[in-house]
Short mmCIF file of C-alpha atoms in Angstrom, two decimals:
data_model
loop_
_atom_site.label_atom_id
_atom_site.label_comp_id
_atom_site.label_asym_id
_atom_site.label_seq_id
_atom_site.Cartn_x
_atom_site.Cartn_y
_atom_site.Cartn_z
CA MET A 12 34.24 77.45 -38.46
CA ILE A 13 36.30 79.12 -36.18
CA LYS A 14 39.89 76.97 -35.20
CA THR A 15 41.02 76.80 -31.24
CA ASP A 16 43.10 74.95 -28.97
CA ILE A 17 41.02 76.14 -26.55
CA LEU A 18 37.55 78.33 -26.38
CA ILE A 19 36.82 80.39 -23.82
CA ILE A 20 33.98 82.09 -23.13
CA GLY A 21 33.70 84.87 -21.20
CA ALA A 22 36.64 87.66 -21.70
CA GLY A 23 36.90 89.60 -18.73
CA PRO A 24 40.04 89.07 -15.92
CA THR A 25 39.85 85.96 -15.13
CA GLY A 26 38.65 84.63 -19.25
CA LEU A 27 42.53 87.24 -20.29
CA PHE A 28 44.69 85.31 -18.59
CA THR A 29 44.22 81.56 -19.27
CA VAL A 30 45.34 82.96 -22.06
CA PHE A 31 48.97 84.12 -21.52
CA GLU A 32 48.28 81.01 -18.93
CA ALA A 33 47.69 78.82 -22.54
CA GLY A 34 49.71 80.78 -24.50
CA LEU A 35 52.94 79.39 -22.43
CA LEU A 36 52.17 75.90 -23.12
CA LYS A 37 51.80 77.04 -26.93
CA LEU A 38 48.77 76.15 -26.66
CA LYS A 39 46.11 78.53 -28.89
CA CYS A 40 43.46 80.68 -27.68
CA HIS A 41 39.73 82.52 -28.77
CA LEU A 42 37.54 84.50 -26.60
CA ILE A 43 33.69 84.58 -26.69
CA ASP A 44 31.71 87.45 -25.47
CA ALA A 45 28.39 89.49 -25.28
CA LEU A 46 29.79 92.52 -24.14
CA PRO A 47 30.91 94.63 -27.33
CA GLN A 48 35.16 94.79 -25.60
CA PRO A 49 36.91 92.45 -23.44
CA GLY A 50 37.57 92.77 -19.68
CA GLY A 51 33.79 91.93 -18.61
CA GLN A 52 32.60 93.44 -15.43
CA CYS A 53 35.87 95.63 -14.65
CA ALA A 54 35.57 97.59 -17.87
CA GLU A 55 31.30 97.64 -18.55
CA ILE A 56 30.40 98.01 -14.11
CA TYR A 57 33.32 99.46 -12.67
CA PRO A 58 36.45 100.87 -15.59
CA LYS A 59 37.72 104.12 -13.50
CA LYS A 60 36.75 102.75 -9.68
CA PRO A 61 40.66 101.24 -8.42
CA ILE A 62 41.37 98.17 -7.10
CA TYR A 63 43.21 96.88 -4.45
CA ASP A 64 44.24 93.62 -4.26
CA ILE A 65 46.03 92.45 -7.78
CA PRO A 66 49.27 91.36 -6.73
CA GLY A 67 51.82 93.30 -7.60
CA PHE A 68 49.44 96.41 -7.60
CA PRO A 69 48.76 98.55 -4.69
CA GLU A 70 46.66 100.00 -6.65
CA VAL A 71 45.15 100.18 -9.97
CA LEU A 72 41.72 101.01 -12.42
CA ALA A 73 39.92 98.14 -13.03
CA GLY A 74 40.51 100.20 -16.86
CA ASP A 75 43.63 99.47 -16.44
CA LEU A 76 43.41 95.83 -15.39
CA VAL A 77 42.08 94.49 -18.56
CA ASP A 78 44.58 97.55 -20.46
CA ASN A 79 47.91 95.36 -18.86
CA LEU A 80 45.85 91.91 -19.13
CA MET A 81 45.53 92.62 -23.57
CA LYS A 82 49.29 93.80 -23.30
CA GLN A 83 50.55 91.00 -21.48
CA ILE A 84 48.62 88.94 -24.14
CA THR A 85 48.76 90.28 -26.91
CA PRO A 86 52.35 87.66 -28.20
CA PHE A 87 49.68 84.30 -27.97
CA GLU A 88 47.21 86.82 -30.88
CA PRO A 89 43.41 85.04 -29.31
CA GLY A 90 40.94 85.76 -31.14
CA PHE A 91 37.88 86.84 -30.50
CA THR A 92 34.09 86.78 -31.01
CA LEU A 93 33.03 89.65 -29.45
CA GLY A 94 29.32 90.72 -28.67
CA GLU A 95 27.89 87.36 -29.43
CA ARG A 96 26.71 86.19 -26.78
CA ALA A 97 27.86 81.48 -26.49
CA ASP A 98 24.53 80.28 -27.06
CA THR A 99 24.75 75.97 -27.06
CA ILE A 100 27.32 73.34 -27.00
CA GLU A 101 27.71 70.07 -29.27
CA LYS A 102 30.08 67.37 -28.28
CA LEU A 103 31.52 65.79 -31.39
CA ASP A 104 32.49 61.41 -30.64
CA ASP A 105 36.39 62.47 -30.97
CA GLY A 106 35.41 65.06 -27.36
CA SER A 107 35.77 67.98 -29.02
CA PHE A 108 33.56 70.80 -29.09
CA ILE A 109 31.27 73.01 -31.16
CA VAL A 110 30.59 75.97 -29.96
CA THR A 111 27.63 78.00 -31.72
CA THR A 112 26.39 81.63 -30.80
CA ASN A 113 23.35 83.81 -30.42
CA LYS A 114 24.05 85.26 -34.62
CA GLY A 115 25.06 81.33 -35.74
CA THR A 116 28.83 81.93 -35.35
CA LYS A 117 30.48 78.08 -35.13
CA HIS A 118 34.01 77.65 -33.15
CA HIS A 119 35.43 74.56 -33.31
CA ALA A 120 38.30 73.33 -30.06
CA PRO A 121 39.24 70.16 -27.75
CA VAL A 122 38.89 72.29 -24.49
CA VAL A 123 36.22 74.55 -23.62
CA ALA A 124 36.64 76.54 -20.55
CA ILE A 125 33.69 78.55 -19.02
CA ALA A 126 34.46 81.77 -17.24
CA GLY A 127 31.80 83.62 -16.90
CA GLY A 128 31.80 85.25 -14.61
CA LEU A 129 28.24 86.55 -12.91
CA GLY A 130 26.57 85.78 -16.13
CA SER A 131 26.81 87.31 -19.75
CA PHE A 132 25.39 91.09 -19.66
CA GLU A 133 21.62 91.32 -20.62
CA PRO A 134 20.36 94.48 -20.95
CA ARG A 135 18.03 95.49 -18.45
CA LYS A 136 14.25 96.80 -19.46
CA PRO A 137 12.01 98.42 -18.21
CA LEU A 138 8.50 97.79 -16.56
CA ILE A 139 6.52 97.97 -19.63
CA GLU A 140 3.71 96.09 -20.04
CA ASN A 141 4.05 94.80 -23.98
CA LEU A 142 7.54 96.31 -24.49
CA ALA A 143 8.47 92.11 -25.83
CA GLY A 144 5.93 92.34 -28.54
CA TYR A 145 7.90 95.88 -30.00
CA GLU A 146 11.71 93.58 -29.36
CA ASP A 147 12.81 95.12 -33.27
CA LYS A 148 10.59 96.83 -34.16
CA GLY A 149 10.98 99.30 -33.00
CA VAL A 150 12.76 98.44 -29.65
CA GLU A 151 15.88 98.59 -29.28
CA TYR A 152 18.53 98.18 -26.26
CA ILE A 153 21.31 97.97 -27.43
CA ILE A 154 23.04 100.39 -30.56
CA ARG A 155 24.50 98.26 -33.21
CA ASP A 156 23.53 100.35 -36.35
CA PRO A 157 23.50 103.89 -36.14
CA GLU A 158 21.94 104.31 -39.35
CA LEU A 159 19.55 102.50 -38.85
CA TYR A 160 18.30 105.47 -37.25
CA ARG A 161 19.30 108.36 -40.15
CA ASP A 162 16.29 110.47 -40.61
CA LYS A 163 14.00 108.87 -38.14
CA CYS A 164 12.91 109.94 -35.31
CA VAL A 165 14.27 108.12 -31.84
CA VAL A 166 13.04 108.21 -27.93
CA ILE A 167 15.70 107.46 -26.05
CA ALA A 168 14.91 107.07 -21.99
CA GLY A 169 17.59 106.69 -19.28
CA GLY A 170 20.30 109.29 -17.47
CA GLY A 171 24.07 107.39 -17.81
CA ASP A 172 26.29 108.03 -20.18
CA SER A 173 24.82 105.63 -22.75
CA ALA A 174 20.92 107.33 -22.65
CA LEU A 175 23.02 110.86 -22.78
CA ASP A 176 25.88 110.08 -25.18
CA TRP A 177 23.55 107.90 -27.79
CA SER A 178 21.16 110.94 -28.37
CA ILE A 179 24.22 112.93 -28.97
CA PHE A 180 25.36 110.98 -31.40
CA LEU A 181 21.87 110.24 -32.41
CA SER A 182 21.25 113.67 -32.58
CA GLU A 183 23.17 114.21 -35.50
CA VAL A 184 21.60 111.09 -37.43
CA ALA A 185 18.01 110.98 -36.14
CA SER A 186 15.82 113.96 -37.80
CA GLU A 187 13.96 114.45 -34.08
CA VAL A 188 15.75 112.84 -30.57
CA THR A 189 13.63 113.19 -27.04
CA LEU A 190 15.36 112.08 -24.39
CA VAL A 191 13.62 110.39 -21.01
CA HIS A 192 14.55 110.65 -17.26
CA ARG A 193 12.76 110.08 -14.61
CA ARG A 194 14.70 113.76 -12.75
CA ASN A 195 16.02 116.17 -14.24
CA GLU A 196 19.36 115.33 -13.19
CA PHE A 197 21.66 113.03 -14.70
CA ARG A 198 24.64 110.76 -13.42
CA GLY A 199 26.00 110.93 -17.00
CA ALA A 200 29.85 113.18 -17.56
CA LEU A 201 29.71 116.99 -16.84
CA ASP A 202 30.57 117.42 -20.65
CA SER A 203 28.35 115.79 -22.00
CA VAL A 204 25.51 116.41 -19.23
CA GLU A 205 26.75 120.23 -20.92
CA LYS A 206 26.97 118.14 -24.70
CA VAL A 207 22.54 117.96 -24.13
CA GLN A 208 21.39 120.81 -22.70
CA GLU A 209 23.57 123.14 -25.61
CA LEU A 210 21.72 120.92 -27.65
CA LYS A 211 18.77 121.22 -26.26
CA LYS A 212 18.82 124.68 -26.44
CA LEU A 213 19.71 124.96 -29.94
CA GLY A 214 16.49 122.29 -29.78
CA LYS A 215 18.68 119.72 -31.73
CA ILE A 216 17.40 117.39 -27.64
CA ASN A 217 14.55 117.20 -26.88
CA LEU A 218 14.19 116.68 -23.01
CA LEU A 219 11.44 115.39 -20.75
CA THR A 220 12.25 114.83 -17.39
CA PRO A 221 11.25 114.08 -14.40
CA ALA A 222 9.06 111.71 -16.78
CA GLU A 223 8.76 107.91 -17.22
CA ILE A 224 7.68 105.70 -20.90
CA THR A 225 4.70 103.70 -19.22
CA GLU A 226 3.15 102.76 -23.09
CA LEU A 227 3.65 101.56 -25.87
CA GLU A 228 1.89 101.92 -28.86
CA GLY A 229 1.66 100.85 -32.27
CA ASN A 230 0.72 98.90 -34.65
CA GLY A 231 2.91 95.18 -35.36
CA LYS A 232 5.26 98.00 -35.25
CA LEU A 233 6.03 101.02 -33.11
CA GLU A 234 4.14 103.88 -33.64
CA ALA A 235 4.25 105.69 -30.13
CA VAL A 236 5.27 105.87 -27.02
CA ILE A 237 3.51 107.52 -23.53
CA ALA A 238 5.02 108.75 -20.96
CA GLU A 239 3.99 110.50 -17.49
CA LYS A 240 5.33 113.89 -16.95
CA GLU A 241 4.07 114.73 -13.68
CA GLY A 242 0.88 113.10 -13.60
CA GLU A 243 0.69 114.61 -17.51
CA ARG A 244 0.32 111.67 -20.12
CA ILE A 245 1.95 112.83 -23.40
CA ARG A 246 1.62 111.33 -26.10
CA LEU A 247 5.09 110.84 -28.73
CA GLU A 248 5.10 109.82 -32.32
CA THR A 249 8.95 107.93 -32.69
CA ASP A 250 9.95 105.13 -34.52
CA HIS A 251 12.41 104.27 -32.11
CA PHE A 252 12.21 103.78 -28.18
CA ILE A 253 15.62 102.81 -26.63
CA PRO A 254 16.00 101.96 -22.88
CA LEU A 255 18.87 102.66 -21.64
CA PHE A 256 19.69 101.46 -18.13
CA GLY A 257 22.33 99.78 -18.23
CA LEU A 258 23.10 95.36 -17.84
CA ALA A 259 23.25 92.91 -15.25
CA PRO A 260 24.44 89.89 -16.19
CA LYS A 261 22.12 86.56 -16.23
CA LEU A 262 23.65 83.16 -16.68
CA GLY A 263 21.33 82.38 -19.58
CA PRO A 264 21.68 80.06 -21.76
CA ILE A 265 24.98 78.34 -20.11
CA ALA A 266 22.51 77.12 -17.48
CA GLY A 267 21.10 74.51 -19.72
CA TRP A 268 23.91 73.04 -21.88
CA GLY A 269 23.83 70.40 -19.07
CA LEU A 270 26.64 71.07 -17.05
CA GLU A 271 25.65 71.00 -12.52
CA ILE A 272 24.65 74.20 -11.53
CA GLU A 273 24.22 75.43 -8.12
CA LYS A 274 23.27 78.38 -6.54
CA ASN A 275 24.01 80.03 -10.02
CA ALA A 276 27.31 79.12 -10.46
CA ILE A 277 28.76 75.79 -12.19
CA LYS A 278 30.18 73.45 -9.75
CA VAL A 279 33.54 72.47 -10.77
CA ASP A 280 34.28 68.40 -9.53
CA ASN A 281 37.34 68.56 -7.84
CA THR A 282 39.51 71.71 -6.99
CA LEU A 283 42.27 70.71 -9.17
CA ASP A 284 42.28 71.77 -12.46
CA TYR A 285 38.40 72.53 -11.95
CA GLN A 286 36.81 70.45 -14.49
CA THR A 287 33.17 70.51 -14.24
CA ASN A 288 30.70 67.17 -14.41
CA VAL A 289 31.29 67.41 -18.29
CA PRO A 290 34.53 66.00 -19.23
CA GLY A 291 36.01 68.43 -21.06
CA ILE A 292 34.19 72.17 -20.12
CA TYR A 293 35.81 73.25 -18.22
CA ALA A 294 34.47 76.49 -15.78
CA ILE A 295 37.02 79.16 -13.81
CA GLY A 296 36.34 82.08 -11.99
CA ASP A 297 33.43 84.06 -10.51
CA VAL A 298 31.17 81.24 -12.82
CA ASN A 299 32.54 78.41 -10.61
CA THR A 300 31.77 77.36 -7.31
CA TYR A 301 33.51 74.72 -5.13
CA PRO A 302 34.14 74.37 -0.74
CA GLY A 303 35.92 77.24 -0.37
CA LYS A 304 35.53 79.28 -3.20
CA LEU A 305 35.90 83.21 -3.12
CA LYS A 306 35.04 85.27 -5.91
CA LEU A 307 38.28 87.38 -5.62
CA ILE A 308 40.20 88.38 -9.56
CA LEU A 309 43.66 86.59 -7.85
CA CYS A 310 41.54 83.63 -7.71
CA GLY A 311 40.44 83.23 -10.82
CA PHE A 312 43.82 83.60 -12.09
CA HIS A 313 44.97 80.44 -9.89
CA GLU A 314 42.37 78.19 -10.97
CA ALA A 315 43.03 79.16 -14.76
CA THR A 316 46.59 78.32 -14.19
CA LEU A 317 45.83 74.99 -12.97
CA MET A 318 43.27 74.92 -15.56
CA CYS A 319 45.09 74.82 -18.50
CA GLN A 320 47.37 72.42 -17.28
CA SER A 321 45.18 69.80 -17.16
CA ALA A 322 43.61 71.50 -21.06
CA TYR A 323 47.40 70.47 -21.85
CA GLN A 324 47.01 67.05 -20.60
CA ARG A 325 43.67 66.89 -21.76
CA ILE A 326 44.79 67.84 -25.71
CA PHE A 327 48.05 65.72 -25.93
CA PRO A 328 47.26 63.08 -23.56
CA ASP A 329 51.23 61.08 -24.54
CA LYS A 330 53.41 63.94 -23.38
CA LYS A 331 54.64 65.03 -20.11
CA TYR A 332 54.77 69.04 -19.63
CA VAL A 333 57.38 70.08 -17.22
CA MET A 334 56.02 73.69 -15.44
CA LYS A 335 58.22 76.24 -15.98
CA TYR A 336 58.89 79.40 -15.29
CA THR A 337 59.20 82.07 -17.53
CA THR A 338 61.95 84.07 -15.45
CA VAL A 339 63.94 80.89 -16.96
CA SER A 340 62.54 80.15 -20.32
CA GLY A 341 61.06 83.80 -21.35
CA ILE A 342 57.73 83.91 -23.14
CA ASP A 343 57.85 82.69 -27.35
CA GLY A 344 55.26 85.25 -28.59
CA PHE A 345 52.92 83.02 -31.31
CA ASP A 346 54.04 86.64 -33.40
CA GLY A 347 57.33 85.32 -33.16
CA THR A 348 58.52 87.57 -30.73
CA ARG A 349 60.70 86.39 -27.77
CA LYS A 350 61.19 87.86 -24.16
CA GLU A 351 64.09 86.56 -21.81
CA ALA A 352 66.33 88.11 -18.70
CA PRO A 353 68.83 89.18 -20.50
CA LYS A 354 72.33 86.32 -19.76
CA ALA A 355 74.60 86.91 -17.51
CA VAL A 356 78.43 88.75 -19.05
CA VAL A 357 80.87 86.02 -18.81
CA LYS A 358 84.54 87.88 -18.86
CA ALA A 359 87.30 86.33 -17.72
CA ILE A 360 89.55 88.79 -15.08
CA GLU A 361 93.16 88.73 -16.05
CA MET B 22 30.74 95.53 19.76
CA SER B 23 27.25 93.43 19.30
CA ASP B 24 25.41 92.12 17.51
CA ILE B 25 21.60 93.80 16.51
CA THR B 26 19.29 92.14 15.28
CA ILE B 27 17.56 93.44 12.40
CA LYS B 28 14.54 91.41 10.18
CA ILE B 29 14.67 91.07 6.93
CA THR B 30 11.34 89.93 4.42
CA ASP B 31 13.24 88.50 1.26
CA ARG B 32 12.07 88.28 -2.27
CA GLU B 33 9.81 85.47 -1.37
CA GLY B 34 8.05 86.97 1.71
CA VAL B 35 9.37 85.63 4.17
CA VAL B 36 10.74 87.67 7.28
CA HIS B 37 14.37 86.53 8.16
CA GLU B 38 15.54 87.48 12.12
CA VAL B 39 18.40 87.52 11.43
CA GLN B 40 21.43 88.52 14.03
CA ALA B 41 24.98 91.41 12.80
CA PRO B 42 27.54 92.05 13.97
CA THR B 43 28.36 95.80 14.28
CA ASP B 44 32.15 94.86 14.26
CA MET B 45 33.16 93.33 10.79
CA ALA B 46 32.13 96.79 8.28
CA MET B 47 29.74 94.43 6.90
CA ASN B 48 26.71 96.39 5.51
CA VAL B 49 23.39 95.38 4.83
CA MET B 50 23.99 93.56 0.98
CA GLU B 51 26.51 91.24 2.99
CA LEU B 52 24.67 90.34 5.32
CA VAL B 53 21.94 89.11 3.52
CA LYS B 54 24.36 87.58 1.30
CA ALA B 55 26.46 85.82 4.14
CA TYR B 56 22.60 84.37 5.28
CA GLU B 57 22.03 83.55 1.62
CA LEU B 58 18.49 85.33 2.31
CA ALA B 59 18.72 85.17 -2.15
CA PRO B 60 20.36 83.54 -5.05
CA GLU B 61 24.21 84.16 -5.47
CA GLY B 62 24.11 86.59 -7.76
CA THR B 63 21.77 88.14 -7.79
CA ILE B 64 22.16 90.68 -4.81
CA GLY B 65 25.95 92.95 -4.68
CA ILE B 66 26.28 91.58 -8.73
CA CYS B 67 29.08 95.40 -8.06
CA GLY B 68 30.27 94.55 -5.26
CA GLY B 69 28.81 97.54 -3.58
CA MET B 70 29.36 100.16 -4.69
CA ALA B 71 26.10 101.53 -5.70
CA MET B 72 26.93 100.76 -9.51
CA CYS B 73 24.11 98.28 -9.66
CA ALA B 74 20.74 98.06 -7.78
CA SER B 75 20.43 94.87 -7.12
CA CYS B 76 20.61 95.32 -3.41
CA GLN B 77 17.25 97.82 -2.65
CA CYS B 78 15.72 97.19 -0.27
CA TYR B 79 12.85 99.04 0.92
CA VAL B 80 13.58 100.24 4.67
CA LYS B 81 10.15 99.43 7.11
CA SER B 82 11.24 100.48 9.79
CA ASP B 83 11.58 104.32 11.22
CA HIS B 84 16.08 103.74 11.69
CA THR B 85 17.49 106.70 10.94
CA LEU B 86 19.91 106.49 8.75
CA PRO B 87 23.49 106.66 6.89
CA GLU B 88 22.69 110.42 4.52
CA MET B 89 22.16 108.73 0.20
CA THR B 90 25.49 109.61 -1.37
CA PRO B 91 24.58 111.11 -4.89
CA ASP B 92 26.20 107.67 -5.74
CA GLU B 93 23.26 105.99 -4.53
CA ASP B 94 20.75 109.03 -5.02
CA ALA B 95 22.48 108.26 -8.52
CA MET B 96 21.56 104.69 -8.69
CA LEU B 97 18.12 104.53 -7.90
CA ALA B 98 17.45 107.39 -10.26
CA GLU B 99 17.72 104.80 -13.02
CA ALA B 100 16.93 101.09 -10.60
CA PHE B 101 13.28 100.15 -10.98
CA TYR B 102 11.20 99.27 -8.24
CA VAL B 103 11.91 102.64 -6.94
CA LYS B 104 9.68 102.91 -3.53
CA ASP B 105 10.34 106.69 -1.51
CA ASN B 106 12.22 104.23 1.35
CA SER B 107 14.75 102.99 -1.68
CA ARG B 108 17.94 101.85 -0.14
CA LEU B 109 20.53 100.39 -1.53
CA GLY B 110 21.29 97.07 1.16
CA CYS B 111 25.57 98.12 -0.01
CA GLN B 112 25.07 102.29 1.10
CA ILE B 113 24.09 100.71 5.00
CA GLN B 114 26.43 99.89 6.97
CA LEU B 115 25.48 97.78 9.54
CA THR B 116 25.96 100.52 13.59
CA ASP B 117 25.04 100.01 17.57
CA ASP B 118 21.68 102.30 15.91
CA LEU B 119 20.70 100.41 13.87
CA GLU B 120 19.45 97.71 16.24
CA GLY B 121 15.75 96.98 15.32
CA LEU B 122 16.41 97.52 11.45
CA GLU B 123 13.39 96.64 9.30
CA ILE B 124 14.37 95.82 5.81
CA GLU B 125 12.22 93.74 2.70
CA LEU B 126 14.27 93.03 -0.49
CA ALA B 127 12.90 94.56 -3.82
CA PRO B 128 12.09 92.43 -6.66
CA GLU B 129 14.51 91.31 -8.54
CA SER B 130 15.46 93.25 -12.05
#
């Protein structure tokens, strides 16, 4: 069981900044995210896109913002459960919570902060009949362990970076790799496209374009896929079919946690602390809604700051905390580091 | 500097005739959000950067639209429910030339 003061669901910018604000109050944080890396949408959808409305940064790439946030929270030693989706929540008699992920990892905290953005990212699934019947029986949407494909036949579908990169990687692992894409052109990085072209010439990747996988065949386990190429049906025997069409956010299991939902977002009672209708569960950033809500990263930062003050009072109801400025009080990291403004030198003038 | 009229068929098949401002640098995706013609969180997920296809729409009238950028073209190459008249709403800026435009929102995918 992982224990922490504030359990943050969602490791996007708002979730990450919460660690900093909580750290100033000497509260430890642990983050859960369905994605395998922190950063949320910024890291997953547009890491190379510039953002222009972060105060103090005239222009910053989304990926660089995430890197900076990670650097900023390092002294507060957050824990991470990545690549797992928060599935269930249980409220204990003492008012604390146990959150369990889809892989069974349990987390215990007196306060839960949902900073889940638009929700957890789920694979976008192609429109193939009986696809669900072959999930984990030859159909996988995320490659977790490349060794699963060693000396196996693999068909990958998609035209982006993931499809290209995994085709290249698995060409050294699988016995046969076929990449299927609806068009002849790929939208991935140029060097990846060129590498696939080179591997095709060497006979290490079969390229099937313009084509689409339209049917799956098998008996309890995937045995073949049917590709349609310019009106022709082509049967490809394979052990695995990996559709890589990106990820789309879904609110997911959080929607069933008994929280008030409005317009696909979690309603918060007030804008004093962004607490939900369940005391002890807060919702901050793009995942929440209230009159006047703006879905902006900087609003998420503000909400995280107020939420942490409220969380402190919930955890320590008998203590009075006075807000301090980092310019005055500095930062005491849990790792023993201390940052503070240099002291003025006092010298007498003779 | 005036409003234009646009017909939008939502994902339930309901046709909405809406007034769209042309002086606010808005695009079709933002218009759909403004009139709440699709549930929050199901349209414009990437914010309008042609990096998701949640605002895909079918253009039903014969208006001349801005040329497709390579990003939009590539995104539609990977999207589902794509038809010959598919476009990304976020890439269609509202201008006076689009008076009477008719679009239908593609299914959520």
